Structure formats: structure tokens, C-alpha cells
Amino acid sequence: MKILVVGGGGREHALTWKIAQSPLVEGIWCAPGNAGMAAVAECVNIGAEDTGELARFAEEKRIDLTVVGPEAPLVAGIADLFQDRGLAVFGPTREAAQMEGSKDFAKQLMLEAGVPTGRAEVFTDYEAAEACILNRSAPYVVKADGLAAGKGVVIAQDDRAAYAALKACFQDRSFGSAGEKVLIEEFLEGQEVSIICFVDGEDILPMAPAQDYKRVGDGDTGPNTGGMGSYSPVPVLSTEGYHRCVEEILRPTARALAARGIHFKGILYAGIILTAGGPKVLEYNVRFGDPETQAVLPRLESDIVEAMLAVVEGRLAGASLKWSDDPCVTVVVASGGYPASYAKGYPIGGLEEAGALNGVTVFHAGTRPGEGGEILTDGGRVLNISALGADFAAARDRAYEAAGKIDFEGIYYRRDIALRTLEG
Ligand code: GLY
């Protein structure tokens, strides 16, 4: 089979690396890819949002399956476009992708399905939203309805911060049309767990759970980022707790979508808070999590292409996944200054030494090839170092030993990824 992977971050490198292990696969192309993906696939210079050009390329190369990494092309309708042109694609249609493209849509569907989630009110103007804040107490969760490149959710610790978040949406229009509707949501207290799930209509096949780290600094301090690390499995989630998440959250959600006549095909990712009152959904996404995928896929012993084909061909009901018992820890290596401004274009040293360590895989997130054959930094998050180990202590030690071998100007990474798994 010929596979096209759309995207160029750490998640897409992990997907490409796993797809390349499938005996079904004879060639992989990535658009646009990165310097790491170029080692296992051919990178083509087409942006992930250039859906027309991607379809043209898939036709020209006779691609058998296109796997879409990021949410933006899915919400824009890449799956509809590919299906209309007779091209097989792994990812939901535009209508189904509203589960991530509209927080209001997802919230209404969860209420309909009886899925536990935080209470929320929806507003389309500043004054009404401001009145809501006056009648409630902090903390508030203020969410832009649409896609806002990970910046649309603010946890406001006081009224002033909540007004500022509302002003950014309604008055400054910082998120354009994505901020024309805003949800003010109950703050959910507890540890977060991510479950990435293959879905084909009412049939679901959940993957092993993972946890990510959103804040830039050790001890969960500083601003939010695209993710500074992750690990899988999640010791704080018991087998029974996982079962509850599947049966009380993922399955009823898939059924509610089907009841609305929406046939979801692809990945549904539930961000779940383990509250004192049970698991509650924080958000849904319609693609693999980043950087959770980088910690989950090294543990997957089954062929991921088989699972994707089962979704595309409507035979997910009989499919299963086999997992390694070994935990995996992923440390995100970032550019100094991220998530604010940072410089790019620095040569990266130590990639081979890090990747040669037992159990370690170095996924590239923001890299590009330099003219002299060297690999250069090309983003805020540069590398994702994933390490398997017999237990979390061993996996952490390996991931940090590998991170210690990487060298570039301004290198930064958190030192406490997966530390809580050792604290009992
Ligand atoms: N790790 C959060 C996300 O992928 O959206």
C-alpha cells in the first residue's frame, strides 16, 4: 500500500514511524513532513491545509490511504473532499469534525448522550457573558467555540482575567469567527487523562490511556503550551476507571453521533478529568493527541494500518489491539523562550547518540534539514524523546539520558515528566 501522512509535527512522525512498521506498506509520503520523517518517508512540500493540492497529489501518486494528523484540515473538510474524489482517507468528515471544531456542538451532543461533562453556558455577545461572570465565582473556564490553535481556552482565576478572555474573543476578535461564540464552563478539578479511540459509527476501539503536560515549567507552572511531555499508561486510572471512561463516555458519544445520522470514521480523542465525582469530559478532539501519541504508539504491538483500514472499510467491530506492558515516557525538547518568541535554525547535536539508546525513539517535531546535511531547529517544540522501560523509573531514566545527549542553542525541557508516577 501507498500511504500519505498529512502534517509535520511530532505526532505525525510517530504515526509515520508506526505505519512504516506495517508489512502492508510499500511506500509513505508526508506532506509537509519534517527532517525526522524524511528518514522513513518521502516529504513533499504541500501544506497540511492545502487540501486541494493534497487530493491532487494523492491521485497522481495513486495513494491507497491518506492519514490526516492535524485538526484544521479535518474541520475544513479534507475527508469530504477526498471521499468525493474516490480517495480513501482516515479521518472524520467536516460534519463529524465539529466534535473538535465547535465546543458548543460537542457540549450539546454530550448533554444529549448523558455523557458526564462540566456545566456550560453559551454566549454570542460580551454583555451577556459579563453578566454570567457577575453571577458566578472563580475559577472560570472561558472557551472560544471554534479552532484557535490551542489558545482558545483560558482558565481565569479571577473576574478580571475572565473579562480579559471575553474581550479577546468578542471585542479584539483575536480568534476571528472562532471566538464569535464563547462557552463559560465549570472548572473541573482532578488529574487529566487522554483516551484516543478508533471509531467507525457505533463501533469503537480505544487505545491505552495517556497523560500530557500542558504547562511549560516544572510543577505545572508558567503558560500553556502545545504539550511538554506525556506518558502511558496512567497509573492513577484503574482498570475499572478506564472501563467507565469507555462505557460512560466514548461509547455513548459514538452512539449519539450515529443517532444524529453522523457516521464518525477516524479518531475521537477524549480529554477526561478524573474528578471526585467520577470521570468528566473536558474536551473532544477528532485526531490523535500530541504529544500523547508519541507515548502511546511505542507501546502498541499491533499493526496500526490494520486498525485504520478496519475503520475505513467498516469492520472495526472485530478488531483488537495488543499492548506492551512496558510504560513509555515522552519528553518534549523545546527551543528556549517557547511558548513565547524563540529563535530557529540552530544545528542539533546528539541525535544519533540519543536514538541509539535502548528503548529510545527520537521523534522530530520542529526540525528541518540544513544545507550541509545537518538538522536544524525549526519550531518551538523541536524533538519528542520517547523511551520504553520495564517500569516508569527505567523509562524516565532512559528518556532523560537521551535528552541529555541532545544539544542546541537555548535547549529547554521539563525535568519532571512522569515524576508523579513514581510518587505512589
Ligand atoms: N495533548 C492535547 C491535544 O492533543 O490536544
PDB file of C-alpha atoms in Angstrom, residues 31-307:
ATOM      1  CA  ALA A  31       3.082  16.489   3.498  1.00  0.00           C
ATOM      2  CA  PRO A  32       4.887  18.562   4.520  1.00  0.00           C
ATOM      3  CA  GLY A  33       6.770  16.245   6.959  1.00  0.00           C
ATOM      4  CA  ASN A  34       9.970  17.188   8.790  1.00  0.00           C
ATOM      5  CA  ALA A  35      13.635  16.161   8.909  1.00  0.00           C
ATOM      6  CA  GLY A  36      12.874  13.080  11.041  1.00  0.00           C
ATOM      7  CA  MET A  37      10.036  11.865   8.874  1.00  0.00           C
ATOM      8  CA  ALA A  38      12.329  12.157   5.854  1.00  0.00           C
ATOM      9  CA  ALA A  39      14.242   9.131   7.211  1.00  0.00           C
ATOM     10  CA  VAL A  40      11.239   6.807   6.756  1.00  0.00           C
ATOM     11  CA  ALA A  41       9.169   8.594   4.111  1.00  0.00           C
ATOM     12  CA  GLU A  42       9.386  10.975   1.191  1.00  0.00           C
ATOM     13  CA  CYS A  43       8.470  14.518   2.230  1.00  0.00           C
ATOM     14  CA  VAL A  44       6.546  16.668  -0.249  1.00  0.00           C
ATOM     15  CA  ASN A  45       6.241  20.405   0.041  1.00  0.00           C
ATOM     16  CA  ILE A  46       2.456  20.689   0.395  1.00  0.00           C
ATOM     17  CA  GLY A  47       0.963  22.330   3.475  1.00  0.00           C
ATOM     18  CA  ALA A  48      -1.438  20.340   5.658  1.00  0.00           C
ATOM     19  CA  GLU A  49      -4.217  22.843   4.934  1.00  0.00           C
ATOM     20  CA  ASP A  50      -3.775  22.857   1.154  1.00  0.00           C
ATOM     21  CA  THR A  51      -6.470  20.217   0.785  1.00  0.00           C
ATOM     22  CA  GLY A  52      -6.975  20.589  -2.984  1.00  0.00           C
ATOM     23  CA  GLU A  53      -3.279  20.113  -3.687  1.00  0.00           C
ATOM     24  CA  LEU A  54      -3.147  17.127  -1.293  1.00  0.00           C
ATOM     25  CA  ALA A  55      -6.021  15.450  -3.182  1.00  0.00           C
ATOM     26  CA  ARG A  56      -4.291  16.122  -6.495  1.00  0.00           C
ATOM     27  CA  PHE A  57      -1.062  14.594  -5.146  1.00  0.00           C
ATOM     28  CA  ALA A  58      -2.922  11.531  -3.783  1.00  0.00           C
ATOM     29  CA  GLU A  59      -4.493  10.974  -7.209  1.00  0.00           C
ATOM     30  CA  GLU A  60      -1.211  11.438  -9.061  1.00  0.00           C
ATOM     31  CA  LYS A  61       0.705   9.029  -6.786  1.00  0.00           C
ATOM     32  CA  ARG A  62      -2.222   6.588  -6.565  1.00  0.00           C
ATOM     33  CA  ILE A  63      -2.141   6.774  -2.768  1.00  0.00           C
ATOM     34  CA  ASP A  64      -4.155   3.932  -1.181  1.00  0.00           C
ATOM     35  CA  LEU A  65      -4.795   5.631   2.168  1.00  0.00           C
ATOM     36  CA  THR A  66      -4.322   9.189   3.429  1.00  0.00           C
ATOM     37  CA  VAL A  67      -3.914   9.631   7.193  1.00  0.00           C
ATOM     38  CA  VAL A  68      -4.673  13.140   8.426  1.00  0.00           C
ATOM     39  CA  GLY A  69      -2.751  14.282  11.532  1.00  0.00           C
ATOM     40  CA  PRO A  70      -3.900  17.811  12.484  1.00  0.00           C
ATOM     41  CA  GLU A  71      -7.433  19.040  13.154  1.00  0.00           C
ATOM     42  CA  ALA A  72      -7.534  22.093  10.869  1.00  0.00           C
ATOM     43  CA  PRO A  73      -7.797  20.210   7.537  1.00  0.00           C
ATOM     44  CA  LEU A  74     -10.376  17.830   9.069  1.00  0.00           C
ATOM     45  CA  VAL A  75     -12.545  20.697  10.292  1.00  0.00           C
ATOM     46  CA  ALA A  76     -12.116  22.318   6.859  1.00  0.00           C
ATOM     47  CA  GLY A  77     -13.480  19.153   5.187  1.00  0.00           C
ATOM     48  CA  ILE A  78     -10.465  17.281   3.770  1.00  0.00           C
ATOM     49  CA  ALA A  79     -12.203  13.916   4.324  1.00  0.00           C
ATOM     50  CA  ASP A  80     -15.276  15.042   2.350  1.00  0.00           C
ATOM     51  CA  LEU A  81     -13.084  16.268  -0.497  1.00  0.00           C
ATOM     52  CA  PHE A  82     -11.100  13.001  -0.648  1.00  0.00           C
ATOM     53  CA  GLN A  83     -14.251  10.845  -0.443  1.00  0.00           C
ATOM     54  CA  ASP A  84     -15.891  12.863  -3.233  1.00  0.00           C
ATOM     55  CA  ARG A  85     -12.859  12.099  -5.402  1.00  0.00           C
ATOM     56  CA  GLY A  86     -12.884   8.384  -4.548  1.00  0.00           C
ATOM     57  CA  LEU A  87      -9.757   8.591  -2.359  1.00  0.00           C
ATOM     58  CA  ALA A  88      -9.549   6.542   0.855  1.00  0.00           C
ATOM     59  CA  VAL A  89      -8.923   8.756   3.876  1.00  0.00           C
ATOM     60  CA  PHE A  90      -8.540   8.117   7.604  1.00  0.00           C
ATOM     61  CA  GLY A  91     -10.307  10.959   9.410  1.00  0.00           C
ATOM     62  CA  PRO A  92     -13.834  12.244  10.013  1.00  0.00           C
ATOM     63  CA  THR A  93     -15.919  14.379   7.665  1.00  0.00           C
ATOM     64  CA  ARG A  94     -16.425  18.095   8.245  1.00  0.00           C
ATOM     65  CA  GLU A  95     -19.775  17.445   9.922  1.00  0.00           C
ATOM     66  CA  ALA A  96     -18.288  14.856  12.320  1.00  0.00           C
ATOM     67  CA  ALA A  97     -15.202  17.008  12.937  1.00  0.00           C
ATOM     68  CA  GLN A  98     -17.438  19.558  14.660  1.00  0.00           C
ATOM     69  CA  MET A  99     -16.720  17.486  17.781  1.00  0.00           C
ATOM     70  CA  GLU A 100     -13.483  19.497  17.836  1.00  0.00           C
ATOM     71  CA  GLY A 101     -14.412  22.384  15.533  1.00  0.00           C
ATOM     72  CA  SER A 102     -17.255  23.589  17.766  1.00  0.00           C
ATOM     73  CA  LYS A 103     -17.126  23.245  21.542  1.00  0.00           C
ATOM     74  CA  ASP A 104     -20.834  24.111  21.638  1.00  0.00           C
ATOM     75  CA  PHE A 105     -21.632  21.255  19.233  1.00  0.00           C
ATOM     76  CA  ALA A 106     -19.650  18.783  21.358  1.00  0.00           C
ATOM     77  CA  LYS A 107     -21.227  20.036  24.586  1.00  0.00           C
ATOM     78  CA  GLN A 108     -24.780  19.704  23.219  1.00  0.00           C
ATOM     79  CA  LEU A 109     -24.038  16.203  21.956  1.00  0.00           C
ATOM     80  CA  MET A 110     -22.650  15.160  25.336  1.00  0.00           C
ATOM     81  CA  LEU A 111     -25.740  16.510  27.113  1.00  0.00           C
ATOM     82  CA  GLU A 112     -27.935  14.611  24.638  1.00  0.00           C
ATOM     83  CA  ALA A 113     -25.961  11.409  25.282  1.00  0.00           C
ATOM     84  CA  GLY A 114     -25.869  11.797  29.068  1.00  0.00           C
ATOM     85  CA  VAL A 115     -22.072  11.904  28.966  1.00  0.00           C
ATOM     86  CA  PRO A 116     -20.601  13.450  32.142  1.00  0.00           C
ATOM     87  CA  THR A 117     -19.022  16.848  31.443  1.00  0.00           C
ATOM     88  CA  GLY A 118     -18.738  20.289  33.046  1.00  0.00           C
ATOM     89  CA  ARG A 119     -21.788  22.579  33.077  1.00  0.00           C
ATOM     90  CA  ALA A 120     -21.520  25.339  30.499  1.00  0.00           C
ATOM     91  CA  GLU A 121     -23.394  28.373  29.210  1.00  0.00           C
ATOM     92  CA  VAL A 122     -23.017  29.644  25.673  1.00  0.00           C
ATOM     93  CA  PHE A 123     -22.803  33.337  24.714  1.00  0.00           C
ATOM     94  CA  THR A 124     -22.683  35.298  21.494  1.00  0.00           C
ATOM     95  CA  ASP A 125     -22.136  38.778  22.976  1.00  0.00           C
ATOM     96  CA  TYR A 126     -19.869  40.330  25.572  1.00  0.00           C
ATOM     97  CA  GLU A 127     -22.549  41.882  27.808  1.00  0.00           C
ATOM     98  CA  ALA A 128     -24.450  38.641  28.433  1.00  0.00           C
ATOM     99  CA  ALA A 129     -21.187  36.772  29.094  1.00  0.00           C
ATOM    100  CA  GLU A 130     -20.061  39.502  31.508  1.00  0.00           C
ATOM    101  CA  ALA A 131     -23.361  39.181  33.398  1.00  0.00           C
ATOM    102  CA  CYS A 132     -22.716  35.440  33.763  1.00  0.00           C
ATOM    103  CA  ILE A 133     -19.339  36.147  35.403  1.00  0.00           C
ATOM    104  CA  LEU A 134     -21.023  38.556  37.836  1.00  0.00           C
ATOM    105  CA  ASN A 135     -23.335  35.754  38.957  1.00  0.00           C
ATOM    106  CA  ARG A 136     -20.655  33.090  39.403  1.00  0.00           C
ATOM    107  CA  SER A 137     -17.437  32.650  41.317  1.00  0.00           C
ATOM    108  CA  ALA A 138     -13.907  31.946  40.102  1.00  0.00           C
ATOM    109  CA  PRO A 139     -12.220  29.977  38.676  1.00  0.00           C
ATOM    110  CA  TYR A 140     -13.946  30.240  35.294  1.00  0.00           C
ATOM    111  CA  VAL A 141     -13.150  28.336  32.144  1.00  0.00           C
ATOM    112  CA  VAL A 142     -13.650  30.581  29.117  1.00  0.00           C
ATOM    113  CA  LYS A 143     -13.584  28.732  25.788  1.00  0.00           C
ATOM    114  CA  ALA A 144     -13.781  30.107  22.263  1.00  0.00           C
ATOM    115  CA  ASP A 145     -16.194  27.867  20.370  1.00  0.00           C
ATOM    116  CA  GLY A 146     -14.048  27.247  17.287  1.00  0.00           C
ATOM    117  CA  LEU A 147     -10.470  26.250  16.496  1.00  0.00           C
ATOM    118  CA  ALA A 148      -7.993  28.718  17.959  1.00  0.00           C
ATOM    119  CA  ALA A 149      -4.624  26.951  17.532  1.00  0.00           C
ATOM    120  CA  GLY A 150      -4.669  25.744  21.145  1.00  0.00           C
ATOM    121  CA  LYS A 151      -5.034  29.292  22.517  1.00  0.00           C
ATOM    122  CA  GLY A 152      -8.829  29.490  22.810  1.00  0.00           C
ATOM    123  CA  VAL A 153      -9.207  28.128  26.350  1.00  0.00           C
ATOM    124  CA  VAL A 154      -8.469  30.323  29.366  1.00  0.00           C
ATOM    125  CA  ILE A 155      -8.701  29.221  32.990  1.00  0.00           C
ATOM    126  CA  ALA A 156      -9.451  32.543  34.663  1.00  0.00           C
ATOM    127  CA  GLN A 157      -8.592  32.637  38.367  1.00  0.00           C
ATOM    128  CA  ASP A 158     -10.488  35.894  38.939  1.00  0.00           C
ATOM    129  CA  ASP A 159     -13.141  38.120  37.327  1.00  0.00           C
ATOM    130  CA  ARG A 160     -10.572  40.390  35.680  1.00  0.00           C
ATOM    131  CA  ALA A 161      -8.926  37.517  33.853  1.00  0.00           C
ATOM    132  CA  ALA A 162     -12.356  36.259  32.739  1.00  0.00           C
ATOM    133  CA  TYR A 163     -13.300  39.703  31.348  1.00  0.00           C
ATOM    134  CA  ALA A 164      -9.962  39.858  29.515  1.00  0.00           C
ATOM    135  CA  ALA A 165     -10.630  36.436  27.924  1.00  0.00           C
ATOM    136  CA  LEU A 166     -14.132  37.532  26.866  1.00  0.00           C
ATOM    137  CA  LYS A 167     -12.771  40.803  25.473  1.00  0.00           C
ATOM    138  CA  ALA A 168     -10.175  38.882  23.426  1.00  0.00           C
ATOM    139  CA  CYS A 169     -12.989  36.890  21.797  1.00  0.00           C
ATOM    140  CA  PHE A 170     -15.770  39.433  21.346  1.00  0.00           C
ATOM    141  CA  GLN A 171     -14.049  42.822  21.139  1.00  0.00           C
ATOM    142  CA  ASP A 172     -10.492  42.238  19.924  1.00  0.00           C
ATOM    143  CA  ARG A 173     -11.625  39.317  17.752  1.00  0.00           C
ATOM    144  CA  SER A 174      -8.281  37.625  18.494  1.00  0.00           C
ATOM    145  CA  PHE A 175      -9.650  34.313  17.169  1.00  0.00           C
ATOM    146  CA  GLY A 176     -11.771  35.725  14.330  1.00  0.00           C
ATOM    147  CA  SER A 177     -15.014  33.825  13.764  1.00  0.00           C
ATOM    148  CA  ALA A 178     -13.813  31.035  16.123  1.00  0.00           C
ATOM    149  CA  GLY A 179     -14.435  33.461  19.019  1.00  0.00           C
ATOM    150  CA  GLU A 180     -17.886  34.711  17.975  1.00  0.00           C
ATOM    151  CA  LYS A 181     -19.426  32.166  20.311  1.00  0.00           C
ATOM    152  CA  VAL A 182     -17.975  31.564  23.793  1.00  0.00           C
ATOM    153  CA  LEU A 183     -18.614  28.938  26.451  1.00  0.00           C
ATOM    154  CA  ILE A 184     -18.230  29.740  30.130  1.00  0.00           C
ATOM    155  CA  GLU A 185     -17.715  26.393  31.721  1.00  0.00           C
ATOM    156  CA  GLU A 186     -17.457  24.895  35.173  1.00  0.00           C
ATOM    157  CA  PHE A 187     -13.842  24.310  36.305  1.00  0.00           C
ATOM    158  CA  LEU A 188     -13.206  20.588  36.711  1.00  0.00           C
ATOM    159  CA  GLU A 189     -10.750  19.599  39.409  1.00  0.00           C
ATOM    160  CA  GLY A 190      -8.643  16.453  39.085  1.00  0.00           C
ATOM    161  CA  GLN A 191      -5.968  14.735  37.034  1.00  0.00           C
ATOM    162  CA  GLU A 192      -6.483  14.668  33.286  1.00  0.00           C
ATOM    163  CA  VAL A 193      -6.295  11.541  31.184  1.00  0.00           C
ATOM    164  CA  SER A 194      -6.447  11.264  27.406  1.00  0.00           C
ATOM    165  CA  ILE A 195      -8.037   8.316  25.621  1.00  0.00           C
ATOM    166  CA  ILE A 196      -7.501   8.095  21.884  1.00  0.00           C
ATOM    167  CA  CYS A 197     -10.141   5.898  20.273  1.00  0.00           C
ATOM    168  CA  PHE A 198     -10.679   4.422  16.809  1.00  0.00           C
ATOM    169  CA  VAL A 199     -14.321   4.992  15.855  1.00  0.00           C
ATOM    170  CA  ASP A 200     -16.450   3.699  12.989  1.00  0.00           C
ATOM    171  CA  GLY A 201     -20.069   4.683  13.598  1.00  0.00           C
ATOM    172  CA  GLU A 202     -21.151   2.936  16.794  1.00  0.00           C
ATOM    173  CA  ASP A 203     -18.085   0.645  16.849  1.00  0.00           C
ATOM    174  CA  ILE A 204     -15.175   1.826  18.964  1.00  0.00           C
ATOM    175  CA  LEU A 205     -11.662   0.559  19.693  1.00  0.00           C
ATOM    176  CA  PRO A 206      -9.999   2.592  22.456  1.00  0.00           C
ATOM    177  CA  MET A 207      -6.234   2.802  22.817  1.00  0.00           C
ATOM    178  CA  ALA A 208      -4.180   2.720  26.021  1.00  0.00           C
ATOM    179  CA  PRO A 209      -4.615   5.858  28.145  1.00  0.00           C
ATOM    180  CA  ALA A 210      -2.032   8.634  28.384  1.00  0.00           C
ATOM    181  CA  GLN A 211      -1.452  11.832  30.283  1.00  0.00           C
ATOM    182  CA  ASP A 212       0.128  15.007  28.965  1.00  0.00           C
ATOM    183  CA  TYR A 213       1.754  18.083  30.497  1.00  0.00           C
ATOM    184  CA  LYS A 214       0.449  21.388  29.173  1.00  0.00           C
ATOM    185  CA  ARG A 215       2.361  23.980  31.229  1.00  0.00           C
ATOM    186  CA  VAL A 216       5.864  24.994  30.227  1.00  0.00           C
ATOM    187  CA  GLY A 217       7.512  24.807  33.659  1.00  0.00           C
ATOM    188  CA  ASP A 218       8.273  22.105  36.222  1.00  0.00           C
ATOM    189  CA  GLY A 219       5.499  21.626  38.770  1.00  0.00           C
ATOM    190  CA  ASP A 220       2.913  22.727  36.180  1.00  0.00           C
ATOM    191  CA  THR A 221       3.904  26.383  36.258  1.00  0.00           C
ATOM    192  CA  GLY A 222       4.034  29.050  33.564  1.00  0.00           C
ATOM    193  CA  PRO A 223       1.989  29.435  30.409  1.00  0.00           C
ATOM    194  CA  ASN A 224       0.212  26.687  28.496  1.00  0.00           C
ATOM    195  CA  THR A 225       1.982  25.065  25.559  1.00  0.00           C
ATOM    196  CA  GLY A 226       1.174  22.511  22.876  1.00  0.00           C
ATOM    197  CA  GLY A 227       2.431  19.886  25.369  1.00  0.00           C
ATOM    198  CA  MET A 228       5.762  19.437  27.151  1.00  0.00           C
ATOM    199  CA  GLY A 229       5.660  15.690  27.717  1.00  0.00           C
ATOM    200  CA  SER A 230       3.445  12.674  28.200  1.00  0.00           C
ATOM    201  CA  TYR A 231       3.364   9.133  29.455  1.00  0.00           C
ATOM    202  CA  SER A 232       1.350   5.937  29.034  1.00  0.00           C
ATOM    203  CA  PRO A 233      -0.311   4.090  30.747  1.00  0.00           C
ATOM    204  CA  VAL A 234      -1.775   6.250  33.544  1.00  0.00           C
ATOM    205  CA  PRO A 235      -1.379   4.578  36.966  1.00  0.00           C
ATOM    206  CA  VAL A 236      -3.943   6.882  38.602  1.00  0.00           C
ATOM    207  CA  LEU A 237      -6.601   5.458  36.249  1.00  0.00           C
ATOM    208  CA  SER A 238      -7.616   1.992  37.483  1.00  0.00           C
ATOM    209  CA  THR A 239      -8.830  -0.746  35.132  1.00  0.00           C
ATOM    210  CA  GLU A 240     -12.344  -0.050  36.393  1.00  0.00           C
ATOM    211  CA  GLY A 241     -11.898   3.704  35.858  1.00  0.00           C
ATOM    212  CA  TYR A 242     -10.734   3.074  32.282  1.00  0.00           C
ATOM    213  CA  HIS A 243     -13.763   0.844  31.697  1.00  0.00           C
ATOM    214  CA  ARG A 244     -16.038   3.628  32.988  1.00  0.00           C
ATOM    215  CA  CYS A 245     -14.441   6.123  30.602  1.00  0.00           C
ATOM    216  CA  VAL A 246     -15.082   3.759  27.697  1.00  0.00           C
ATOM    217  CA  GLU A 247     -18.641   2.769  28.633  1.00  0.00           C
ATOM    218  CA  GLU A 248     -19.899   6.054  30.110  1.00  0.00           C
ATOM    219  CA  ILE A 249     -18.116   8.445  27.769  1.00  0.00           C
ATOM    220  CA  LEU A 250     -16.750   7.082  24.496  1.00  0.00           C
ATOM    221  CA  ARG A 251     -19.426   4.534  23.630  1.00  0.00           C
ATOM    222  CA  PRO A 252     -22.446   6.778  24.330  1.00  0.00           C
ATOM    223  CA  THR A 253     -20.765   9.599  22.399  1.00  0.00           C
ATOM    224  CA  ALA A 254     -20.324   7.383  19.324  1.00  0.00           C
ATOM    225  CA  ARG A 255     -23.947   6.251  19.666  1.00  0.00           C
ATOM    226  CA  ALA A 256     -25.223   9.826  19.972  1.00  0.00           C
ATOM    227  CA  LEU A 257     -23.334  10.818  16.830  1.00  0.00           C
ATOM    228  CA  ALA A 258     -24.826   7.850  14.983  1.00  0.00           C
ATOM    229  CA  ALA A 259     -28.300   8.748  16.299  1.00  0.00           C
ATOM    230  CA  ARG A 260     -27.884  12.188  14.743  1.00  0.00           C
ATOM    231  CA  GLY A 261     -27.108  10.470  11.435  1.00  0.00           C
ATOM    232  CA  ILE A 262     -23.408  11.362  11.645  1.00  0.00           C
ATOM    233  CA  HIS A 263     -21.193   8.399  10.754  1.00  0.00           C
ATOM    234  CA  PHE A 264     -17.924   9.193  12.549  1.00  0.00           C
ATOM    235  CA  LYS A 265     -14.889   7.493  10.992  1.00  0.00           C
ATOM    236  CA  GLY A 266     -11.450   8.137  12.410  1.00  0.00           C
ATOM    237  CA  ILE A 267     -10.083   9.083  15.802  1.00  0.00           C
ATOM    238  CA  LEU A 268     -12.107  10.523  18.630  1.00  0.00           C
ATOM    239  CA  TYR A 269      -9.879  11.703  21.458  1.00  0.00           C
ATOM    240  CA  ALA A 270     -11.445  12.332  24.845  1.00  0.00           C
ATOM    241  CA  GLY A 271      -9.693  14.637  27.298  1.00  0.00           C
ATOM    242  CA  ILE A 272     -11.150  13.458  30.610  1.00  0.00           C
ATOM    243  CA  ILE A 273     -10.791  14.892  34.120  1.00  0.00           C
ATOM    244  CA  LEU A 274     -10.863  12.330  36.920  1.00  0.00           C
ATOM    245  CA  THR A 275     -12.980  14.356  39.353  1.00  0.00           C
ATOM    246  CA  ALA A 276     -14.020  13.267  42.840  1.00  0.00           C
ATOM    247  CA  GLY A 277     -17.467  12.660  41.297  1.00  0.00           C
ATOM    248  CA  GLY A 278     -16.144  10.401  38.517  1.00  0.00           C
ATOM    249  CA  PRO A 279     -14.665  10.944  35.058  1.00  0.00           C
ATOM    250  CA  LYS A 280     -15.942  14.009  33.159  1.00  0.00           C
ATOM    251  CA  VAL A 281     -15.117  15.149  29.633  1.00  0.00           C
ATOM    252  CA  LEU A 282     -13.077  18.310  29.332  1.00  0.00           C
ATOM    253  CA  GLU A 283     -12.895  18.287  25.542  1.00  0.00           C
ATOM    254  CA  TYR A 284     -13.136  16.138  22.462  1.00  0.00           C
ATOM    255  CA  ASN A 285     -10.670  16.169  19.594  1.00  0.00           C
ATOM    256  CA  VAL A 286     -11.020  14.417  16.252  1.00  0.00           C
ATOM    257  CA  ARG A 287      -7.406  13.339  15.750  1.00  0.00           C
ATOM    258  CA  PHE A 288      -4.531  11.713  17.593  1.00  0.00           C
ATOM    259  CA  GLY A 289      -3.330  13.681  20.652  1.00  0.00           C
ATOM    260  CA  ASP A 290       0.008  15.461  20.606  1.00  0.00           C
ATOM    261  CA  PRO A 291       2.245  14.547  22.482  1.00  0.00           C
ATOM    262  CA  GLU A 292       0.173  11.590  23.807  1.00  0.00           C
ATOM    263  CA  THR A 293       0.542   9.690  20.509  1.00  0.00           C
ATOM    264  CA  GLN A 294       4.322   9.744  20.942  1.00  0.00           C
ATOM    265  CA  ALA A 295       3.946   7.869  24.271  1.00  0.00           C
ATOM    266  CA  VAL A 296       1.113   5.551  23.186  1.00  0.00           C
ATOM    267  CA  LEU A 297       2.347   4.240  19.815  1.00  0.00           C
ATOM    268  CA  PRO A 298       5.694   2.837  21.076  1.00  0.00           C
ATOM    269  CA  ARG A 299       3.566   0.571  23.346  1.00  0.00           C
ATOM    270  CA  LEU A 300       1.310  -0.623  20.517  1.00  0.00           C
ATOM    271  CA  GLU A 301       2.326  -4.080  19.319  1.00  0.00           C
ATOM    272  CA  SER A 302      -0.433  -4.380  16.693  1.00  0.00           C
ATOM    273  CA  ASP A 303      -0.294  -3.090  13.132  1.00  0.00           C
ATOM    274  CA  ILE A 304      -1.769   0.437  13.155  1.00  0.00           C
ATOM    275  CA  VAL A 305      -2.513   0.263   9.422  1.00  0.00           C
ATOM    276  CA  GLU A 306      -4.770  -2.768  10.047  1.00  0.00           C
ATOM    277  CA  ALA A 307      -6.738  -0.735  12.608  1.00  0.00           C
TER     278      ALA A 307
END
